[in-house]
Tab-separated table of C-alpha atoms in Angstrom:
chain	number	residue	atom	x	y	z
A	4	UNK	CA	0.000	0.000	0.000
A	5	UNK	CA	1.529	3.347	-1.045
A	6	UNK	CA	0.966	6.664	0.662
A	7	UNK	CA	-1.746	7.783	-1.786
A	8	UNK	CA	-3.698	4.546	-1.313
A	9	UNK	CA	-3.452	4.863	2.461
A	10	UNK	CA	-4.634	8.474	2.328
A	11	UNK	CA	-7.605	7.423	0.222
A	12	UNK	CA	-8.489	4.695	2.744
A	13	UNK	CA	-8.314	7.202	5.574
A	14	UNK	CA	-10.534	9.649	3.715
A	15	UNK	CA	-13.127	6.911	3.250
A	16	UNK	CA	-12.766	5.698	6.830
A	17	UNK	CA	-11.641	2.271	5.619
A	18	UNK	CA	-10.164	0.116	8.432
A	19	UNK	CA	-6.404	0.254	7.882
A	20	UNK	CA	-5.677	-3.372	8.670
A	21	UNK	CA	-2.618	-3.372	6.435
A	22	UNK	CA	-0.976	-1.054	8.947
A	23	UNK	CA	-0.840	-3.899	11.425
A	24	UNK	CA	1.857	-5.415	9.224
A	25	UNK	CA	4.770	-3.272	10.317
A	26	UNK	CA	6.742	-3.516	7.099
A	27	UNK	CA	3.821	-1.902	5.221
A	28	UNK	CA	3.077	0.994	7.580
A	29	UNK	CA	4.574	4.356	6.502
A	30	UNK	CA	6.677	5.887	9.247
A	31	UNK	CA	5.182	9.291	8.418
A	32	UNK	CA	1.782	8.087	9.646
A	33	UNK	CA	2.680	6.696	13.022
A	34	UNK	CA	-0.691	7.412	14.585
A	35	UNK	CA	-2.644	5.359	12.064
A	36	UNK	CA	-1.615	2.074	13.626
A	37	UNK	CA	-3.426	2.345	16.956
A	38	UNK	CA	-4.600	-1.189	17.736
A	39	UNK	CA	-7.803	-0.790	19.683
A	40	UNK	CA	-8.830	-4.036	21.286
A	41	UNK	CA	-12.294	-4.603	22.689
A	42	UNK	CA	-11.952	-7.278	25.394
A	43	UNK	CA	-14.523	-9.964	26.075
A	44	UNK	CA	-16.458	-7.672	28.443
A	45	UNK	CA	-15.145	-4.367	27.120
A	46	UNK	CA	-17.948	-3.767	24.646
A	47	UNK	CA	-20.262	-3.479	27.660
A	48	UNK	CA	-20.691	-0.469	29.880
A	49	UNK	CA	-22.980	-0.785	32.895
A	50	UNK	CA	-23.055	-4.443	33.765
A	51	UNK	CA	-26.695	-5.378	34.262
A	52	UNK	CA	-28.313	-2.125	33.136
A	53	UNK	CA	-31.589	-2.686	35.063
A	54	UNK	CA	-29.669	-2.163	38.322
A	55	UNK	CA	-29.125	1.421	37.179
A	56	UNK	CA	-32.225	2.357	35.214
A	57	UNK	CA	-34.802	0.975	37.665
A	58	UNK	CA	-33.957	3.606	40.264
A	59	UNK	CA	-34.247	6.441	37.762
A	60	UNK	CA	-37.625	5.232	36.534
A	61	UNK	CA	-38.804	5.118	40.160
A	62	UNK	CA	-38.744	8.940	40.083
A	63	UNK	CA	-40.194	9.332	36.599
A	64	UNK	CA	-43.995	9.520	36.972
A	65	UNK	CA	-44.793	9.325	33.249
A	66	UNK	CA	-43.494	5.756	33.242
A	67	UNK	CA	-43.873	4.743	36.869
A	68	UNK	CA	-47.517	5.741	37.199
A	69	UNK	CA	-48.742	4.630	33.791
A	70	UNK	CA	-51.323	1.854	33.634
A	71	UNK	CA	-50.463	-1.755	32.920
A	72	UNK	CA	-49.742	-2.677	29.295
A	73	UNK	CA	-50.452	-5.898	27.415
A	74	UNK	CA	-47.430	-8.030	26.479
A	75	UNK	CA	-47.289	-8.548	22.729
A	76	UNK	CA	-45.002	-10.733	20.645
A	77	UNK	CA	-42.704	-9.097	18.116
A	78	UNK	CA	-44.433	-10.931	15.277
A	79	UNK	CA	-47.838	-9.611	16.344
A	80	UNK	CA	-46.521	-6.039	16.448
A	81	UNK	CA	-44.760	-6.330	13.087
A	82	UNK	CA	-47.750	-7.815	11.279
A	83	UNK	CA	-50.103	-5.214	12.730
A	84	UNK	CA	-47.797	-2.360	11.705
A	85	UNK	CA	-46.171	-3.862	8.617
A	86	UNK	CA	-47.371	-1.184	6.179
A	87	UNK	CA	-46.599	1.730	8.477
A	88	UNK	CA	-43.088	0.447	9.146
A	89	UNK	CA	-42.228	0.649	5.452
A	90	UNK	CA	-42.402	4.449	5.389
A	91	UNK	CA	-41.029	4.809	8.918
A	92	UNK	CA	-37.877	2.815	8.144
A	93	UNK	CA	-37.422	4.588	4.799
A	94	UNK	CA	-37.450	7.919	6.640
A	95	UNK	CA	-35.076	6.555	9.263
A	96	UNK	CA	-32.631	5.490	6.567
A	97	UNK	CA	-32.828	8.938	4.954
A	98	UNK	CA	-32.128	10.576	8.328
A	99	UNK	CA	-29.070	8.396	8.933
A	100	UNK	CA	-27.625	8.984	5.473
A	101	UNK	CA	-28.019	12.727	5.821
A	102	UNK	CA	-26.984	13.170	9.432
A	103	UNK	CA	-24.291	10.584	10.192
A	104	UNK	CA	-20.991	11.136	8.421
A	105	UNK	CA	-19.719	7.589	8.892
A	106	UNK	CA	-22.986	5.802	8.226
A	107	UNK	CA	-22.819	2.847	5.840
A	108	UNK	CA	-26.117	2.843	3.877
A	109	UNK	CA	-28.552	-0.035	4.083
A	110	UNK	CA	-28.269	-2.240	0.975
A	111	UNK	CA	-31.287	-1.797	-1.274
A	112	UNK	CA	-32.246	-5.469	-1.056
A	113	UNK	CA	-32.681	-5.253	2.728
A	114	UNK	CA	-35.248	-2.459	2.751
A	115	UNK	CA	-38.361	-3.411	4.710
A	116	UNK	CA	-41.293	-4.264	2.474
A	117	UNK	CA	-44.875	-5.185	3.338
A	118	UNK	CA	-45.497	-8.661	1.937
A	119	UNK	CA	-48.134	-9.934	4.339
A	120	UNK	CA	-45.982	-12.984	5.082
A	121	UNK	CA	-45.989	-13.639	8.833
A	122	UNK	CA	-43.458	-16.449	8.529
A	123	UNK	CA	-40.535	-14.211	7.578
A	124	UNK	CA	-41.623	-10.808	8.908
A	125	UNK	CA	-39.268	-11.034	11.870
A	126	UNK	CA	-36.278	-11.754	9.632
A	127	UNK	CA	-37.277	-8.956	7.259
A	128	UNK	CA	-37.405	-6.550	10.186
A	129	UNK	CA	-34.071	-7.693	11.655
A	130	UNK	CA	-32.421	-7.308	8.260
A	131	UNK	CA	-33.948	-3.870	7.711
A	132	UNK	CA	-32.663	-2.485	11.015
A	133	UNK	CA	-29.501	-4.595	10.750
A	134	UNK	CA	-29.503	-6.497	14.014
A	135	UNK	CA	-28.574	-10.129	14.602
A	136	UNK	CA	-31.498	-12.157	13.214
A	137	UNK	CA	-30.847	-14.862	15.819
A	138	UNK	CA	-31.690	-12.462	18.660
A	139	UNK	CA	-34.479	-14.099	20.657
A	140	UNK	CA	-36.574	-10.986	21.392
A	141	UNK	CA	-39.014	-13.083	23.409
A	142	UNK	CA	-41.461	-12.063	26.118
A	143	UNK	CA	-39.793	-11.917	29.533
A	144	UNK	CA	-38.943	-9.754	32.521
A	145	UNK	CA	-35.575	-9.204	34.171
A	146	UNK	CA	-35.456	-8.453	37.893
A	147	UNK	CA	-33.098	-6.721	40.273
A	148	UNK	CA	-32.275	-8.520	43.543
A	149	UNK	CA	-35.094	-8.943	46.107
A	150	UNK	CA	-37.904	-8.310	43.604
A	151	UNK	CA	-39.992	-11.514	43.345
A	152	UNK	CA	-40.229	-13.161	39.925
A	153	UNK	CA	-43.501	-14.944	40.533
A	154	UNK	CA	-43.938	-18.601	41.306
A	155	UNK	CA	-43.306	-21.029	38.449
A	156	UNK	CA	-42.288	-18.376	35.924
A	157	UNK	CA	-38.501	-18.301	36.369
A	158	UNK	CA	-36.357	-18.996	33.319
A	159	UNK	CA	-32.606	-19.158	32.765
A	160	UNK	CA	-30.707	-16.683	30.535
A	161	UNK	CA	-29.946	-19.313	27.895
A	162	UNK	CA	-33.643	-19.030	26.971
A	163	UNK	CA	-33.114	-15.374	26.112
A	164	UNK	CA	-29.921	-15.292	24.080
A	165	UNK	CA	-27.752	-17.319	21.727
A	166	UNK	CA	-24.597	-16.131	23.532
A	167	UNK	CA	-22.304	-18.785	24.990
A	168	UNK	CA	-20.805	-16.781	27.854
A	169	UNK	CA	-23.620	-16.084	30.335
A	170	UNK	CA	-21.523	-15.492	33.450
A	171	UNK	CA	-22.701	-11.873	33.700
A	172	UNK	CA	-26.216	-13.067	34.452
A	173	UNK	CA	-25.440	-15.957	36.763
A	174	UNK	CA	-27.049	-14.090	39.697
A	175	UNK	CA	-29.760	-12.413	37.657
A	176	UNK	CA	-33.340	-13.642	37.746
A	177	UNK	CA	-35.713	-13.753	34.800
A	178	UNK	CA	-39.375	-14.652	34.333
A	179	UNK	CA	-41.289	-15.636	31.247
A	180	UNK	CA	-44.206	-13.492	30.097
A	181	UNK	CA	-47.252	-14.817	28.286
A	182	UNK	CA	-48.842	-13.214	25.249
A	183	UNK	CA	-51.477	-10.795	26.463
A	184	UNK	CA	-50.244	-10.741	30.066
A	185	UNK	CA	-50.572	-7.353	31.776
A	186	UNK	CA	-47.276	-5.874	32.911
A	187	UNK	CA	-45.931	-2.658	34.412
A	188	UNK	CA	-44.447	-0.196	31.852
A	189	UNK	CA	-41.590	0.442	34.270
A	190	UNK	CA	-40.752	-3.275	34.271
A	191	UNK	CA	-40.848	-3.348	30.465
A	192	UNK	CA	-38.425	-0.433	30.080
A	193	UNK	CA	-36.159	-1.726	32.844
A	194	UNK	CA	-35.940	-5.190	31.292
A	195	UNK	CA	-35.325	-3.891	27.771
A	196	UNK	CA	-32.436	-1.711	28.943
A	197	UNK	CA	-30.224	-4.822	29.071
A	198	UNK	CA	-31.408	-6.367	25.813
A	199	UNK	CA	-28.707	-5.045	23.431
A	200	UNK	CA	-26.111	-6.971	25.482
A	201	UNK	CA	-28.028	-10.160	24.682
A	202	UNK	CA	-26.566	-10.104	21.175
A	203	UNK	CA	-28.504	-7.600	19.062
A	204	UNK	CA	-25.314	-6.061	17.664
A	205	UNK	CA	-23.089	-9.116	17.443
A	206	UNK	CA	-21.777	-10.522	14.166
A	207	UNK	CA	-22.897	-7.648	11.944
A	208	UNK	CA	-19.628	-7.135	10.036
A	209	UNK	CA	-18.473	-8.975	6.952
A	210	UNK	CA	-15.432	-10.409	8.742
A	211	UNK	CA	-17.424	-11.785	11.709
A	212	UNK	CA	-18.074	-15.132	10.032
A	213	UNK	CA	-21.851	-14.742	9.774
A	214	UNK	CA	-24.004	-14.956	6.660
A	215	UNK	CA	-25.950	-11.824	7.582
A	216	UNK	CA	-22.734	-9.910	8.270
A	217	UNK	CA	-21.834	-10.286	4.601
A	218	UNK	CA	-25.248	-8.858	3.634
A	219	UNK	CA	-25.544	-5.897	5.973
A	220	UNK	CA	-23.091	-3.524	4.285
A	221	UNK	CA	-21.226	-2.355	7.389
A	222	UNK	CA	-17.936	-3.522	5.875
A	223	UNK	CA	-15.173	-4.951	8.006
A	224	UNK	CA	-15.131	-4.440	11.759
A	225	UNK	CA	-13.340	-1.104	12.184
A	226	UNK	CA	-11.646	-1.914	15.494
A	227	UNK	CA	-11.435	-4.707	18.026
A	228	UNK	CA	-10.889	-8.394	17.422
A	229	UNK	CA	-13.545	-9.728	14.994
A	230	UNK	CA	-12.986	-13.250	16.327
A	231	UNK	CA	-14.159	-12.474	19.890
A	232	UNK	CA	-17.836	-13.030	20.618
A	233	UNK	CA	-18.587	-9.701	22.287
A	234	UNK	CA	-16.035	-7.596	20.420
A	235	UNK	CA	-18.133	-7.034	17.315
A	236	UNK	CA	-20.767	-5.060	19.220
A	237	UNK	CA	-18.177	-2.514	20.362
A	238	UNK	CA	-18.592	-0.041	17.471
A	239	UNK	CA	-22.341	0.088	18.175
A	240	UNK	CA	-21.932	0.795	21.889
A	241	UNK	CA	-18.962	3.185	21.910
A	242	UNK	CA	-18.608	6.741	20.605
A	243	UNK	CA	-15.165	8.339	20.332
A	244	UNK	CA	-16.267	11.872	19.444
A	245	UNK	CA	-13.858	13.862	21.595
A	246	UNK	CA	-10.382	12.522	20.855
A	247	UNK	CA	-7.539	14.840	19.882
A	248	UNK	CA	-7.732	15.961	16.253
A	249	UNK	CA	-4.605	14.033	15.332
A	250	UNK	CA	-6.222	10.738	16.351
A	251	UNK	CA	-9.198	11.412	14.144
A	252	UNK	CA	-6.977	12.567	11.292
A	253	UNK	CA	-4.630	9.599	11.360
A	254	UNK	CA	-6.964	6.877	12.572
A	255	UNK	CA	-10.274	7.714	10.955
A	256	UNK	CA	-11.575	4.214	11.521
A	257	UNK	CA	-12.216	5.016	15.196
A	258	UNK	CA	-15.008	7.335	14.066
A	259	UNK	CA	-16.965	4.486	12.526
A	260	UNK	CA	-19.297	3.973	15.451
A	261	UNK	CA	-23.077	3.649	15.493
A	262	UNK	CA	-24.595	4.447	18.908
A	263	UNK	CA	-26.180	7.644	17.541
A	264	UNK	CA	-27.880	5.546	14.886
A	265	UNK	CA	-29.180	3.032	17.428
A	266	UNK	CA	-30.414	5.720	19.834
A	267	UNK	CA	-32.339	7.467	17.051
A	268	UNK	CA	-33.647	4.230	15.492
A	269	UNK	CA	-35.170	2.869	18.690
A	270	UNK	CA	-36.540	6.288	19.606
A	271	UNK	CA	-38.331	6.386	16.248
A	272	UNK	CA	-39.692	2.862	16.711
A	273	UNK	CA	-40.834	3.680	20.236
A	274	UNK	CA	-42.727	6.784	19.139
A	275	UNK	CA	-44.445	4.807	16.377
A	276	UNK	CA	-45.413	1.973	18.715
A	277	UNK	CA	-46.952	4.354	21.247
A	278	UNK	CA	-48.798	6.299	18.543
A	279	UNK	CA	-50.360	3.139	17.155
A	280	UNK	CA	-51.442	1.686	20.491
A	281	UNK	CA	-48.691	-0.891	20.966
A	282	UNK	CA	-47.650	0.373	24.385
A	283	UNK	CA	-45.661	-2.735	25.270
A	284	UNK	CA	-43.345	-2.231	22.293
A	285	UNK	CA	-43.307	1.509	22.888
A	286	UNK	CA	-41.754	0.821	26.290
A	287	UNK	CA	-39.523	-1.940	25.050
A	288	UNK	CA	-38.023	0.070	22.190
A	289	UNK	CA	-37.570	2.952	24.633
A	290	UNK	CA	-35.609	0.717	27.007
A	291	UNK	CA	-33.431	-0.646	24.202
A	292	UNK	CA	-32.584	2.879	23.060
A	293	UNK	CA	-31.752	3.914	26.613
A	294	UNK	CA	-29.153	1.127	26.727
A	295	UNK	CA	-26.923	2.901	24.217
A	296	UNK	CA	-27.421	6.251	25.907
A	297	UNK	CA	-26.383	4.700	29.210
A	298	UNK	CA	-23.323	3.091	27.619
A	299	UNK	CA	-22.029	6.435	26.385
A	300	UNK	CA	-22.344	7.885	29.887
A	301	UNK	CA	-19.415	5.671	30.951
A	302	UNK	CA	-15.974	7.263	30.287
A	303	UNK	CA	-14.533	3.996	28.998
A	304	UNK	CA	-17.112	4.071	26.189
A	305	UNK	CA	-16.366	7.629	25.080
A	306	UNK	CA	-12.571	7.623	25.364
A	307	UNK	CA	-10.059	5.439	23.548
A	308	UNK	CA	-7.462	5.006	26.269
A	309	UNK	CA	-8.443	6.788	29.509
A	310	UNK	CA	-5.377	7.782	31.477
A	311	UNK	CA	-3.099	7.662	28.428
A	312	UNK	CA	-2.311	11.058	26.904
A	313	UNK	CA	-2.283	11.600	23.148
A	314	UNK	CA	1.522	12.129	23.055
A	315	UNK	CA	2.008	8.879	24.951
A	316	UNK	CA	-0.353	7.034	22.585
A	317	UNK	CA	1.729	8.299	19.663
A	318	UNK	CA	4.976	7.377	21.398
A	319	UNK	CA	4.059	3.820	22.330
A	320	UNK	CA	2.693	3.341	18.848
A	321	UNK	CA	6.011	4.563	17.433
A	322	UNK	CA	7.848	2.038	19.593
A	323	UNK	CA	5.537	-0.678	18.343
A	324	UNK	CA	6.448	0.162	14.754
A	325	UNK	CA	10.089	-0.608	15.506
A	326	UNK	CA	9.213	-3.929	17.148
A	327	UNK	CA	9.085	-2.645	20.754
A	328	UNK	CA	5.538	-3.814	21.343
A	329	UNK	CA	5.515	-4.126	25.130
A	330	UNK	CA	4.419	-0.550	25.994
A	331	UNK	CA	1.420	-0.598	23.652
A	332	UNK	CA	0.306	-4.076	24.657
A	333	UNK	CA	0.649	-3.099	28.320
A	334	UNK	CA	-1.345	0.117	27.920
A	335	UNK	CA	-4.167	-1.688	26.144
A	336	UNK	CA	-4.262	-4.460	28.742
A	337	UNK	CA	-4.349	-2.016	31.655
A	338	UNK	CA	-7.186	0.020	30.147
A	339	UNK	CA	-9.069	-3.184	29.387
A	340	UNK	CA	-8.634	-4.422	32.946
A	341	UNK	CA	-9.662	-1.096	34.485
A	342	UNK	CA	-12.726	-0.900	32.299
A	343	UNK	CA	-13.693	-4.436	33.302
A	344	UNK	CA	-12.938	-3.825	36.983
A	345	UNK	CA	-15.132	-0.719	37.164
A	346	UNK	CA	-18.040	-2.558	35.537
A	347	UNK	CA	-17.669	-5.468	37.947
A	348	UNK	CA	-17.594	-3.101	40.921
A	349	UNK	CA	-20.683	-1.239	39.692
A	350	UNK	CA	-22.653	-4.466	39.412
A	351	UNK	CA	-21.468	-5.804	42.756
A	352	UNK	CA	-21.978	-2.643	44.814
A	353	UNK	CA	-25.496	-2.130	43.454
A	354	UNK	CA	-26.486	-5.765	43.903
A	355	UNK	CA	-25.230	-5.551	47.478
A	356	UNK	CA	-27.268	-2.416	48.147
A	357	UNK	CA	-30.422	-4.101	46.834
A	358	UNK	CA	-29.871	-7.303	48.803
A	359	UNK	CA	-29.043	-5.600	52.067
A	360	UNK	CA	-31.918	-3.145	51.812
A	361	UNK	CA	-29.620	-0.119	51.672
A	362	UNK	CA	-31.383	1.505	48.747
A	363	UNK	CA	-32.753	4.432	50.727
A	364	UNK	CA	-29.331	5.516	51.961
A	365	UNK	CA	-27.210	4.420	49.006
A	366	UNK	CA	-25.383	7.388	47.424
A	367	UNK	CA	-25.795	5.735	44.039
A	368	UNK	CA	-29.540	5.294	44.420
A	369	UNK	CA	-29.857	8.876	45.663
A	370	UNK	CA	-28.085	10.132	42.538
A	371	UNK	CA	-30.183	7.983	40.229
A	372	UNK	CA	-33.464	9.115	41.796
A	373	UNK	CA	-32.631	12.821	41.408
A	374	UNK	CA	-33.711	13.834	37.924
A	375	UNK	CA	-32.833	17.537	38.112
A	376	UNK	CA	-32.813	19.214	34.700
A	377	UNK	CA	-34.824	17.553	31.939
A	378	UNK	CA	-34.096	19.518	28.757
A	379	UNK	CA	-35.970	18.849	25.533
A	380	UNK	CA	-34.366	15.954	23.669
A	381	UNK	CA	-32.091	16.852	20.774
A	382	UNK	CA	-30.125	14.369	18.683
A	383	UNK	CA	-26.974	16.459	19.223
A	384	UNK	CA	-27.115	15.675	22.956
A	385	UNK	CA	-25.321	12.392	22.290
A	386	UNK	CA	-22.165	14.187	21.119
A	387	UNK	CA	-22.450	17.620	22.669
A	388	UNK	CA	-23.608	16.685	26.165
A	389	UNK	CA	-23.504	12.995	27.080
A	390	UNK	CA	-20.161	11.910	25.621
A	391	UNK	CA	-18.602	15.334	26.169
A	392	UNK	CA	-19.137	14.996	29.904
A	393	UNK	CA	-18.168	11.340	30.184
A	394	UNK	CA	-15.026	11.971	28.137
A	395	UNK	CA	-14.090	14.870	30.432
A	396	UNK	CA	-14.214	12.479	33.407
A	397	UNK	CA	-12.061	9.804	31.752
A	398	UNK	CA	-8.706	10.735	33.278
A	399	UNK	CA	-10.180	11.076	36.783
A	400	UNK	CA	-12.102	7.833	36.448
A	401	UNK	CA	-9.000	5.952	35.389
A	402	UNK	CA	-6.998	7.422	38.283
A	403	UNK	CA	-9.626	6.515	40.896
A	404	UNK	CA	-9.936	2.998	39.501
A	405	UNK	CA	-6.166	2.617	39.760
A	406	UNK	CA	-6.205	3.858	43.351
A	407	UNK	CA	-9.136	1.848	44.655
A	408	UNK	CA	-9.574	-1.408	42.749
A	409	UNK	CA	-7.302	-4.385	43.541
A	410	UNK	CA	-3.718	-3.636	42.513
A	411	UNK	CA	-3.080	-6.742	40.445
A	412	UNK	CA	-6.271	-6.150	38.499
A	413	UNK	CA	-5.550	-2.558	37.476
A	414	UNK	CA	-1.766	-2.140	37.590
A	415	UNK	CA	-0.326	-5.404	36.247
A	416	UNK	CA	-0.245	-5.417	32.425
A	417	UNK	CA	0.502	-9.143	32.410
A	418	UNK	CA	-2.775	-9.991	34.192
A	419	UNK	CA	-5.975	-10.725	32.232
A	420	UNK	CA	-8.888	-9.784	34.469
A	421	UNK	CA	-11.639	-10.704	32.029
A	422	UNK	CA	-11.015	-14.432	32.436
A	423	UNK	CA	-10.158	-14.412	36.149
A	424	UNK	CA	-12.614	-15.991	38.623
A	425	UNK	CA	-11.650	-13.218	41.066
A	426	UNK	CA	-13.770	-10.845	39.001
A	427	UNK	CA	-16.976	-12.190	40.481
A	428	UNK	CA	-15.854	-11.608	44.068
A	429	UNK	CA	-14.871	-7.995	43.614
A	430	UNK	CA	-16.245	-6.652	46.915
A	431	UNK	CA	-14.410	-9.247	49.004
A	432	UNK	CA	-11.122	-8.588	47.237
A	433	UNK	CA	-11.535	-4.806	47.456
A	434	UNK	CA	-12.300	-4.821	51.155
A	435	UNK	CA	-9.409	-7.173	51.828
A	436	UNK	CA	-6.909	-5.001	49.979
A	437	UNK	CA	-8.225	-1.458	50.390
A	438	UNK	CA	-10.827	-1.635	53.128
A	439	UNK	CA	-14.083	0.288	53.270
A	440	UNK	CA	-12.302	3.497	52.221
A	441	UNK	CA	-11.527	2.035	48.816
A	442	UNK	CA	-15.154	0.988	48.388
A	443	UNK	CA	-16.353	4.436	49.445
A	444	UNK	CA	-13.995	6.232	47.058
A	445	UNK	CA	-14.919	4.010	44.119
A	446	UNK	CA	-18.598	4.489	44.964
A	447	UNK	CA	-18.027	8.248	44.946
A	448	UNK	CA	-16.633	7.985	41.431
A	449	UNK	CA	-19.661	6.003	40.270
A	450	UNK	CA	-21.965	8.585	41.794
A	451	UNK	CA	-20.216	11.394	39.916
A	452	UNK	CA	-20.430	9.473	36.652
A	453	UNK	CA	-24.090	8.574	37.175
A	454	UNK	CA	-25.362	11.961	38.402
A	455	UNK	CA	-26.395	13.367	35.003
A	456	UNK	CA	-27.942	10.095	33.795
A	457	UNK	CA	-31.462	10.709	35.203
A	458	UNK	CA	-31.640	13.945	33.223
A	459	UNK	CA	-30.615	12.167	30.023
A	460	UNK	CA	-33.142	9.408	30.619
A	461	UNK	CA	-35.859	11.960	31.330
A	462	UNK	CA	-35.066	13.897	28.139
A	463	UNK	CA	-35.131	10.776	25.985
A	464	UNK	CA	-38.200	9.156	27.539
A	465	UNK	CA	-40.268	12.330	27.907
A	466	UNK	CA	-39.382	13.315	24.336
A	467	UNK	CA	-40.672	9.979	23.050
A	468	UNK	CA	-43.928	10.282	24.981
A	469	UNK	CA	-44.416	13.893	23.879
A	470	UNK	CA	-43.839	13.052	20.219
A	471	UNK	CA	-46.275	10.191	20.541
A	472	UNK	CA	-48.773	12.538	22.262
A	473	UNK	CA	-48.876	10.180	25.210
A	474	UNK	CA	-47.801	12.548	27.972
A	475	UNK	CA	-50.446	12.820	30.681
A	476	UNK	CA	-51.272	16.231	32.078
A	477	UNK	CA	-48.574	17.071	34.582
A	478	UNK	CA	-49.649	18.332	38.025
A	479	UNK	CA	-49.221	22.012	38.714
């Protein structure tokens, strides 16, 4: 590859995989060769999203106080709204092409068409919105600790996803819903907030080894390891909008992310479902969209290498080009471990608060229940507000994680935390090594990160309900 060819690839945003062969990487473009790895858990943000969103919805009357809704299968919704979805998804595609610079257009043959065929409507829909067609999308509820599931209704997570690694949900409880069963809107939104991590965005690239990945038109996976199960969802759950200009100029492939698309898509679907009387799917699409919004609120999902300055990124990449690969490999491993450690702590500390009945005095729950400002939703909020703030906290977050989480986990570049059994006993290890002060300091960091989330959730949810003309009269 000569310099002109490389420049053309960068201008198009083509993944520069040839740069990973050192003898073919021009020394004048040192920054192009950043190798961004998404670890097994690293494409996730808040582990077990319902732990977070349930507390916010508890203070959101438009959802919390709404009447029960009737559970409805995806097929029933799609067949009832098949004709309306044709125009809706055409408009959504036009919006994405016009508004998202790095958007790869939907292939013409995948456009949603009304055929009246109930047998393949689900596949037609999955193809049209480009999600994994093997996603189960069944009727179920997901519960936080201490909330009863109901006798005889419990199901295991393997009923809900095709994923092989289900360790994240080993302590999570689920219940099956029946068609037509009446259910709380809050429970619907809460449950759906975890659904994208059940595989909706996995295997969508042409190098992921899936038949649909070759059809979808997203091209090759722009970053991460395409051979890892969870890695391929990374570009749909991360948004690197605030990196130094030189990173964007020399490594344009990091811009090829799609959370803005997902947030807008599911918002559009939610509004349509509410407008047409399918309140269950209105809430469910709302919850799915909130997942991506919540992901971007975590600094590790809005920042390439928290704690590593741009000059240092360039320097360790330069060393890697001359076969000194240790510094870059170490930096990537440490960031991966710290990302994973913070997620594990978040899940553990919130599960503990639920189980021990500390919700009323938990600083995290207090932050999540305080909505504060609820500005009108604007699509620019994703870049200009949500990721801007989380990116600004990245250096502090990385420093606090280094200071409070177990030393071997976050300071040893030879240790792989993602596959360690210690990960699922994070509170015990933290208290043994750092005591209650470490737990308190890490909890303080989580509170600071989570504080603006209720406002974002309120803006997104209230905007959907307003556009669907479903907002009840608010008390004076």
